[in-house]
Coordinates of C-alpha atoms and ligand atoms in Angstrom, one line a residue:
X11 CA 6.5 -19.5 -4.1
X12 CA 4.5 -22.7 -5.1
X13 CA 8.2 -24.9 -4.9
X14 CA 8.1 -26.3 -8.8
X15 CA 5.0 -25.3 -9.9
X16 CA 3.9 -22.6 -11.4
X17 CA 3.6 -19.1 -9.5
X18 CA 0.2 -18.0 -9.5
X19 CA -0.6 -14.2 -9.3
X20 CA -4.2 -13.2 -9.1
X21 CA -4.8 -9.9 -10.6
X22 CA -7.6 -7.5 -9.1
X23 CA -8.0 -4.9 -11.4
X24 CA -10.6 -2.7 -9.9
X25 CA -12.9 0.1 -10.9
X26 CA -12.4 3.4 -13.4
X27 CA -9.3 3.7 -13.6
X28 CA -8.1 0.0 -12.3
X29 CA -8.5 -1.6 -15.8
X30 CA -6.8 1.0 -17.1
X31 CA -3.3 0.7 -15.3
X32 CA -3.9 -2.8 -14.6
X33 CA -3.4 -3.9 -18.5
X34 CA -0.2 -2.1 -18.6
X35 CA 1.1 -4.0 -15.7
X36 CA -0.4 -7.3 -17.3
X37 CA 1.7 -6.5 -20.5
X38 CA 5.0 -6.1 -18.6
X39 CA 4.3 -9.2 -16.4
X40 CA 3.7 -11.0 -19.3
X41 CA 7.1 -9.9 -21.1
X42 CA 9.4 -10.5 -17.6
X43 CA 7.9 -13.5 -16.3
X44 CA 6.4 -15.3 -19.1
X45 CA 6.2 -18.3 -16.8
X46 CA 3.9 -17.2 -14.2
X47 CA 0.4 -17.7 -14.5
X48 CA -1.7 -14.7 -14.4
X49 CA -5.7 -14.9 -13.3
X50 CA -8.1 -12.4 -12.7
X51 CA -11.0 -12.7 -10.2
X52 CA -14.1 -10.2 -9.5
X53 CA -13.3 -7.4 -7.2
X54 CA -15.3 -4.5 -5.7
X55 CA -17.7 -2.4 -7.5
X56 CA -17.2 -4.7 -10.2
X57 CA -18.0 -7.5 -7.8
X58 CA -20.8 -5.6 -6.0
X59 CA -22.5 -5.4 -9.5
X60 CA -22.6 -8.7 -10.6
X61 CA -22.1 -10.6 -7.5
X62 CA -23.8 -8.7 -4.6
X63 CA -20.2 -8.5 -2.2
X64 CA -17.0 -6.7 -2.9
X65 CA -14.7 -9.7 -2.1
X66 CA -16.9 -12.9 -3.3
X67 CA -16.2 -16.2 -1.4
X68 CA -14.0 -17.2 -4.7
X69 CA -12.1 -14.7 -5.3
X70 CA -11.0 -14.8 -1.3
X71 CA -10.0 -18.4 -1.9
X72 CA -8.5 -17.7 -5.1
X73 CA -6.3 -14.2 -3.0
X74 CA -5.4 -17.4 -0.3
X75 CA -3.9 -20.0 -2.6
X76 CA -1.8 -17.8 -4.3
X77 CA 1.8 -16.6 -4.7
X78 CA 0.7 -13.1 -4.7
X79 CA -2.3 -10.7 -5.4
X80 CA -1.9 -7.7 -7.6
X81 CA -4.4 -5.2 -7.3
X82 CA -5.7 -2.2 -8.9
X83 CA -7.8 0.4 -7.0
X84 CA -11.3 0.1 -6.4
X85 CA -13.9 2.6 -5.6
X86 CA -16.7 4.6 -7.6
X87 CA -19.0 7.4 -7.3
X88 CA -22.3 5.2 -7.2
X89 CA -21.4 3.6 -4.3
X90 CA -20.6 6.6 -1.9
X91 CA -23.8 6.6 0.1
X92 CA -24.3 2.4 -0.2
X93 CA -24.0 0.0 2.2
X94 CA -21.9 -2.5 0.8
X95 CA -19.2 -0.3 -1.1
X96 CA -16.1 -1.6 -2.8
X97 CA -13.4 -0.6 0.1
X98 CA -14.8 -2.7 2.2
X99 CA -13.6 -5.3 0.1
X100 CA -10.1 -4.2 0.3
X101 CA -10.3 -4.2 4.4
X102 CA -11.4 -7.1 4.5
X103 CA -8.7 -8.9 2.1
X104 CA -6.0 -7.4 4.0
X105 CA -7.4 -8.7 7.1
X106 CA -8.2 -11.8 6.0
X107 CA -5.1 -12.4 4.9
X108 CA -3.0 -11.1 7.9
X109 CA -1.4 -8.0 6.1
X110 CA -0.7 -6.1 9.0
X111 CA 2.7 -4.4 7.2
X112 CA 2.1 -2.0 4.8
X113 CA 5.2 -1.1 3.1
X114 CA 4.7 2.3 1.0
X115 CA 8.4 3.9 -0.4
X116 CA 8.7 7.3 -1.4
X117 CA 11.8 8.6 -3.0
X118 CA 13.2 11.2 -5.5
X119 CA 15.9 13.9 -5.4
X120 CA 17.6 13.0 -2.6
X121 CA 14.9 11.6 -0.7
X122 CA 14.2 8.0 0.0
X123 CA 11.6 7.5 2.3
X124 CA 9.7 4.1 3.7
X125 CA 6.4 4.6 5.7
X126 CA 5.7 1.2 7.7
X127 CA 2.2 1.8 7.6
X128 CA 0.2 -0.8 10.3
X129 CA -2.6 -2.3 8.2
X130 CA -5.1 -4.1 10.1
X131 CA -5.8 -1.9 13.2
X132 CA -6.6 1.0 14.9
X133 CA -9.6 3.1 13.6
X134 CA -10.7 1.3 11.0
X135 CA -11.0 -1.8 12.4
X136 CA -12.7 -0.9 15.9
X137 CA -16.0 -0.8 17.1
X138 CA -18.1 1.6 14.8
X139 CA -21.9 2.2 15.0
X140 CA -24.7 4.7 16.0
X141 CA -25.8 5.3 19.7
X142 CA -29.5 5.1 20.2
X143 CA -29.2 9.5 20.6
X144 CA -27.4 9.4 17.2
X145 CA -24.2 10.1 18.0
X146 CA -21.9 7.9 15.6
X147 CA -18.7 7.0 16.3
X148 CA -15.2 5.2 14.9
X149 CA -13.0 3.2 17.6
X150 CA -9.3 3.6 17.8
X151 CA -8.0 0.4 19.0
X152 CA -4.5 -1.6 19.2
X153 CA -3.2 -4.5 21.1
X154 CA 0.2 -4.1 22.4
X155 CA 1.2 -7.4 19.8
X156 CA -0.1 -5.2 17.0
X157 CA 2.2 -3.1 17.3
X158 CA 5.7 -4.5 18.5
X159 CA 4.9 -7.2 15.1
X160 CA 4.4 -3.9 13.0
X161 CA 7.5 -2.2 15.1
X162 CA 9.4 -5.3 14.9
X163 CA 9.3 -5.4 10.9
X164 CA 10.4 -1.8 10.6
X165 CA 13.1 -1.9 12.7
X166 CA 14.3 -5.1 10.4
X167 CA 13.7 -3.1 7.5
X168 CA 16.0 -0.1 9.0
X169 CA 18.8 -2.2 9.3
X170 CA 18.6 -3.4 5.2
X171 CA 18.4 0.7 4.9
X172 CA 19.9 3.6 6.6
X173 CA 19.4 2.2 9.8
X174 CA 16.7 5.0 11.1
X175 CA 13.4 4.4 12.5
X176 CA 11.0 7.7 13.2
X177 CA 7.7 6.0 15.2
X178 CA 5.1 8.9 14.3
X179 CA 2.1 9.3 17.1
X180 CA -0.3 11.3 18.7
X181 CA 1.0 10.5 22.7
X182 CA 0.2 14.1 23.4
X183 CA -4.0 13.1 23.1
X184 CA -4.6 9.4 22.7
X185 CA -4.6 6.5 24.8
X186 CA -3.7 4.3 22.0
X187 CA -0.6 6.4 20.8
X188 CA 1.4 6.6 24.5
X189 CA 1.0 2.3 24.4
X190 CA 2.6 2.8 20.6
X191 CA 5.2 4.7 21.8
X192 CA 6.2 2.4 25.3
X193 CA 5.7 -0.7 22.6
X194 CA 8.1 1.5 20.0
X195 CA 10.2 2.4 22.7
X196 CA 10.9 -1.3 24.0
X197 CA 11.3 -3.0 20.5
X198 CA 13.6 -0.1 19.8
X199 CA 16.1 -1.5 23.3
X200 CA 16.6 -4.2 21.4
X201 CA 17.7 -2.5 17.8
X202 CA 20.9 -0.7 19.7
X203 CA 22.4 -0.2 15.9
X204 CA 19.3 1.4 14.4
X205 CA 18.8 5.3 15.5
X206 CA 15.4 6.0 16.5
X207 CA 13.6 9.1 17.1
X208 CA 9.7 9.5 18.2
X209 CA 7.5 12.3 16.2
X210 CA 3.9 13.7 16.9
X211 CA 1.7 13.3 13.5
X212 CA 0.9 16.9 13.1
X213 CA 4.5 17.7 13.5
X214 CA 5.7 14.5 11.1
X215 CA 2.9 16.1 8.7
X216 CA 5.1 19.6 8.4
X217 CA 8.6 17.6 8.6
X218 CA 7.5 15.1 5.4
X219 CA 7.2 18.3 3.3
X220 CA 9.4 21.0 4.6
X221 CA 12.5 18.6 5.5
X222 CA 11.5 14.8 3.8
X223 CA 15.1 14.0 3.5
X224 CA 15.7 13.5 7.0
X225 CA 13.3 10.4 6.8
X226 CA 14.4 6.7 6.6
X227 CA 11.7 4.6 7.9
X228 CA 8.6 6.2 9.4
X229 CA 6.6 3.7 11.4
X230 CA 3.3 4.4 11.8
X231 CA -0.6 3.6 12.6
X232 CA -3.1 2.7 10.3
X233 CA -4.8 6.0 9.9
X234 CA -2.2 8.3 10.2
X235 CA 0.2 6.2 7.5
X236 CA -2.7 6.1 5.4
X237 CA -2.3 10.4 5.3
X238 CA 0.9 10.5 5.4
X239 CA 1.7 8.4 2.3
X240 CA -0.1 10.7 0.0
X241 CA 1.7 13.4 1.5
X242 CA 4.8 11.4 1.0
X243 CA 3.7 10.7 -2.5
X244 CA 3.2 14.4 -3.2
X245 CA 6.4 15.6 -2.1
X246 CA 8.5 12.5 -4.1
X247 CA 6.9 13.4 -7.8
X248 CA 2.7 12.6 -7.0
X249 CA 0.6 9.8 -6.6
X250 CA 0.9 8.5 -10.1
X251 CA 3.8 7.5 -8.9
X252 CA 3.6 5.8 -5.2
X253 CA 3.1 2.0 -4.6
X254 CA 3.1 -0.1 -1.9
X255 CA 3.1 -3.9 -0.6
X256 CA 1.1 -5.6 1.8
X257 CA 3.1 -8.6 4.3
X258 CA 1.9 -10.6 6.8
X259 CA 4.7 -13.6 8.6
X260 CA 3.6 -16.0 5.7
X261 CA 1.2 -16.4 2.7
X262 CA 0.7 -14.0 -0.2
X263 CA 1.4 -10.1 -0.5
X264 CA -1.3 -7.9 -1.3
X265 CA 0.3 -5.2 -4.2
X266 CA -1.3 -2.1 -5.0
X267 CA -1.0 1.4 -5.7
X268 CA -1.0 3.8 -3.3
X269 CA -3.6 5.9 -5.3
X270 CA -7.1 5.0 -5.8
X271 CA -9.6 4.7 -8.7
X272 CA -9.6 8.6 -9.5
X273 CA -13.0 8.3 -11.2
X274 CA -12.3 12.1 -12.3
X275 CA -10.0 11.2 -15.4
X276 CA -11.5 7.8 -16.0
X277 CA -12.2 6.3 -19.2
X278 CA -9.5 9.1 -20.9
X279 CA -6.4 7.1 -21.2
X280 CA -5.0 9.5 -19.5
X281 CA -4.2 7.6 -16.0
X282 CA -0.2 7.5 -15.3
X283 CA 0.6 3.7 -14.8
X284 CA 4.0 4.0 -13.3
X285 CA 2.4 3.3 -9.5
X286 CA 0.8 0.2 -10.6
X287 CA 4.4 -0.9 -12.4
X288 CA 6.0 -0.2 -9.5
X289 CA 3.6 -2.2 -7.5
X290 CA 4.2 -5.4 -10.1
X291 CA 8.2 -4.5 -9.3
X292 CA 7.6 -5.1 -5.7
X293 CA 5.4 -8.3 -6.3
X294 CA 8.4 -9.9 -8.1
X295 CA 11.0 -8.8 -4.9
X296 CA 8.4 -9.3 -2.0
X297 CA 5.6 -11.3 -3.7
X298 CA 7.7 -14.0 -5.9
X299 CA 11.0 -14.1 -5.4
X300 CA 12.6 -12.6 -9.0
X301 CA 14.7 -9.4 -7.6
X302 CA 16.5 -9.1 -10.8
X303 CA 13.1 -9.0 -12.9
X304 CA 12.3 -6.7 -10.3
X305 CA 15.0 -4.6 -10.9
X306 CA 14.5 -4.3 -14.7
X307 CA 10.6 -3.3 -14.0
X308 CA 11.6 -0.8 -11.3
X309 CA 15.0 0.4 -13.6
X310 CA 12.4 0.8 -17.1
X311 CA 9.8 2.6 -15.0
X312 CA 11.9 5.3 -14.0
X313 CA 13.2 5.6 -17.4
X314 CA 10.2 5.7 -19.2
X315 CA 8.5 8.3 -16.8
X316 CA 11.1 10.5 -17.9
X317 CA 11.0 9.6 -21.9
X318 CA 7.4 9.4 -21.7
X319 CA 5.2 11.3 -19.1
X320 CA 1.5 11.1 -18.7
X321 CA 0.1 14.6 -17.8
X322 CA 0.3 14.5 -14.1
X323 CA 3.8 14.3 -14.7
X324 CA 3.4 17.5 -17.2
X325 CA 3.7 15.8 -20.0
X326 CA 1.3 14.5 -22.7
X327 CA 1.5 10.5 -23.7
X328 CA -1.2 8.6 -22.5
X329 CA -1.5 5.2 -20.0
X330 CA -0.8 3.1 -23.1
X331 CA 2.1 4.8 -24.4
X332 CA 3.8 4.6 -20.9
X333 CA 3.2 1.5 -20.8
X334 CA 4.7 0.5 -24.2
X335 CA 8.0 3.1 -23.2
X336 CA 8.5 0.6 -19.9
X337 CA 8.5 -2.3 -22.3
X338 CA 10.7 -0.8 -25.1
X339 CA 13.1 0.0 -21.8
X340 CA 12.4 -4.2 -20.6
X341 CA 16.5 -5.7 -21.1
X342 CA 15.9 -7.6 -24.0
X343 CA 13.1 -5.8 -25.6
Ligands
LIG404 P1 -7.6 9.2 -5.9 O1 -6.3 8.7 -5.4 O2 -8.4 8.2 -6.7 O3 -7.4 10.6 -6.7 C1 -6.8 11.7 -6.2 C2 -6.3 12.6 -7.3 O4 -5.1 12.0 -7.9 C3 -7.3 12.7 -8.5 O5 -7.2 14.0 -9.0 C4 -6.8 11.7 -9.5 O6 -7.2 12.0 -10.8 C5 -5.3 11.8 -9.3 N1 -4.7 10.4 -9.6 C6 -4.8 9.3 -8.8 N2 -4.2 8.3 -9.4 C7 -3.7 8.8 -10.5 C8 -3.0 8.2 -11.6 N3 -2.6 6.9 -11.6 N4 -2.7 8.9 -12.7 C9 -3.0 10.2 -12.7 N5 -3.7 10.9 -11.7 C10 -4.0 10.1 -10.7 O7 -8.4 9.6 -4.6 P2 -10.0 10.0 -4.4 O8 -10.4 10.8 -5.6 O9 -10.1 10.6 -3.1 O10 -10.7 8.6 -4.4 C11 -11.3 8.0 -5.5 C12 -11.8 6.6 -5.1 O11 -10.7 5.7 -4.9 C13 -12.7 6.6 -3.8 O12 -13.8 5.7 -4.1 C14 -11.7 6.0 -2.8 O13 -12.3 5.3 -1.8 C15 -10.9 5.0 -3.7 N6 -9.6 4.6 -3.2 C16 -9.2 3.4 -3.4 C17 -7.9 3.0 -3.1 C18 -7.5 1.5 -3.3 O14 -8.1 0.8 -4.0 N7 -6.4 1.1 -2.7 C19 -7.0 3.9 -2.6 C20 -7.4 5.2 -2.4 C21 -8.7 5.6 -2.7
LIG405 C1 -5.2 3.2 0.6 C2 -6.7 3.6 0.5 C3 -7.5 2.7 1.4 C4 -7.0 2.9 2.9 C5 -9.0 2.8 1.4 C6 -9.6 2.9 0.0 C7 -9.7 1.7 2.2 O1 -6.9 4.9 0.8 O2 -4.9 2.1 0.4 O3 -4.4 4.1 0.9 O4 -7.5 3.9 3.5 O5 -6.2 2.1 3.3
LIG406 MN1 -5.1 6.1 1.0

């Protein structure tokens, strides 16, 4: 928070259907915190079409000096075989701005998940290219401070839940993954309270939908948390439904939902804004310091997925009409 000034969110809202979900949470912000000041900056294809770059020099600056950054997803069709394509723009932001936890609840019917997803490592941020006999190849990396920071914060998060921590890995195969696990292992000594349990990714994969209850916190790599969450989403109502926040030790959060641009129902009004909401209820806990606004958001959302439900959900009201049932559910409204 900016002490007595005025909190400043900058909004990313993305490509197909990131507009779309994007003025739904912009109507709700405006109604529960009429006092924050809301800007929006260019961001990935958008950007890459009128500015050449997915995250212009600006709009970093703009991401840096603020309380928070809400973003919508990003990503399009015409860029799939460019060079400089719109996810590269959200890498880079997270990087840049030292988001290395990923924090990505799932819950419903008994379930209530949290996958501590590390954000700014491993396989998508190691040494990539082409050999000169064409072989291309991805690099897995992690430094042993990558991950007790990332192990560190979910065993902190346990403790404020039901004090269970399941470190999901690959130790069987990689290199990486049996450092993840001593590094697990070692912050774990010093968490005696929290119960923790170690779980090979193809195994987690099975558990998350045959037995998802059992999960409290699921710590996990870059990649792998990236799958997982999906899978968490799908098993917890869909992924209409899953959002997530980015921390790093200081500066803004990174908001967003867990789902990306779906360019398939773009344009249709059709596009269920309940992850985005969600993602504006965490930005008011995580991001700016307004848990009871938060509350209300995250209260009205779950209401109004039920009284009005877009047609992932099965039902028939469209992005707008969600939106307006989360503001008709706003105390006060
Ligand atoms: P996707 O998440 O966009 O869509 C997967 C399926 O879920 C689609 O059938 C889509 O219609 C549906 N879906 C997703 N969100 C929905 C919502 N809010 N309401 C209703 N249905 C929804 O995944 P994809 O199709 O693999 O990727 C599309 C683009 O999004 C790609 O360019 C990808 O790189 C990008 N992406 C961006 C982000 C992000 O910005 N954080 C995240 C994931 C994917
Ligand atoms: C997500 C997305 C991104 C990721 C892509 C679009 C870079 O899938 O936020 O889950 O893989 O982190
Ligand atoms: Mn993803």
């Amino acid at each position: 928070m900016a002490g007595a000034s005025r909190a400043r969110v900058v909004c990313l809202a993305g490509d197909a259907i990131g507009p779309e979900v994007m003025a739904e949470a912009v109507k709700v912000l405006r109604a529960v915190v009429p006092d924050v000041e809301l800007v929006e900056h260019p961001f990935g294809g958008d950007a890459i079409r009128r500015l050449g770059e997915p995250l212009p020099a600006e709009t970093l600056e703009a991401c840096r000096t603020a309380d928070a950054v809400l973003k919508a997803p990003v990503g399009a069709p015409e860029f799939d075989a460019a060079d400089v394509r719109p996810e590269q723009g959200i890498l880079a932001l997270r990087a840049e701005l030292e988001l290395y936890a990923n924090l990505r609840p799932a819950a419903r019917d008994g379930v209530d998940l949290l996958i501590v997803r590390e954000l700014i490592g491993g396989i998508y941020y190691g040494a990539k290219g082409t050999r000169a006999d064409g072989t291309v190849y991805d690099t897995c990396e992690y430094h042993p401070r990558q991950v007790e920071r990332i192990a560190r914060r979910a065993f902190e998060l346990a403790r404020g839940r039901r004090g269970k921590v399941c470190s999901v890995d690959k130790a069987n195969v990689l290199e990486t993954s049996r450092m993840w696990r001593r590094v697990a292992s070692e912050v774990a000594a010093e968490y005696p309270d929290v119960e923790f349990e170690h779980m090979l990714v193809d195994n987690a994969a099975m558990q998350l939908v045959e037995s998802p209850a059992r999960f409290d916190v699921v710590l996990t790599e870059n990649m792998f948390g990236d799958i997982l969450s999906d899978e968490a989403a799908a098993v917890t109502g869909g992924l209409g439904l899953a959002a997530s926040a980015s921390l790093g030790d200081s500066g803004p959060g990174l908001f967003e939902p867990v789902h990306g641009s779906a360019p398939d129902i773009a344009g249709k009004g059709i596009a269920n804004p309940a992850a985005m909401l969600r993602s504006v209820a965490l930005m008011l806990e995580h991001g700016l310091g307004r848990p009871a606004e938060a509350r209300a958001v995250a209260s009205a959302v779950d209401a109004a997925i039920e009284a009005a439900p877009t047609p992932d959900l099965g039902g028939t009201a469209t992005t707008a009409e969600l939106g307006e049932a989360v503001l008709s559910l706003l105390p006060g409204a």
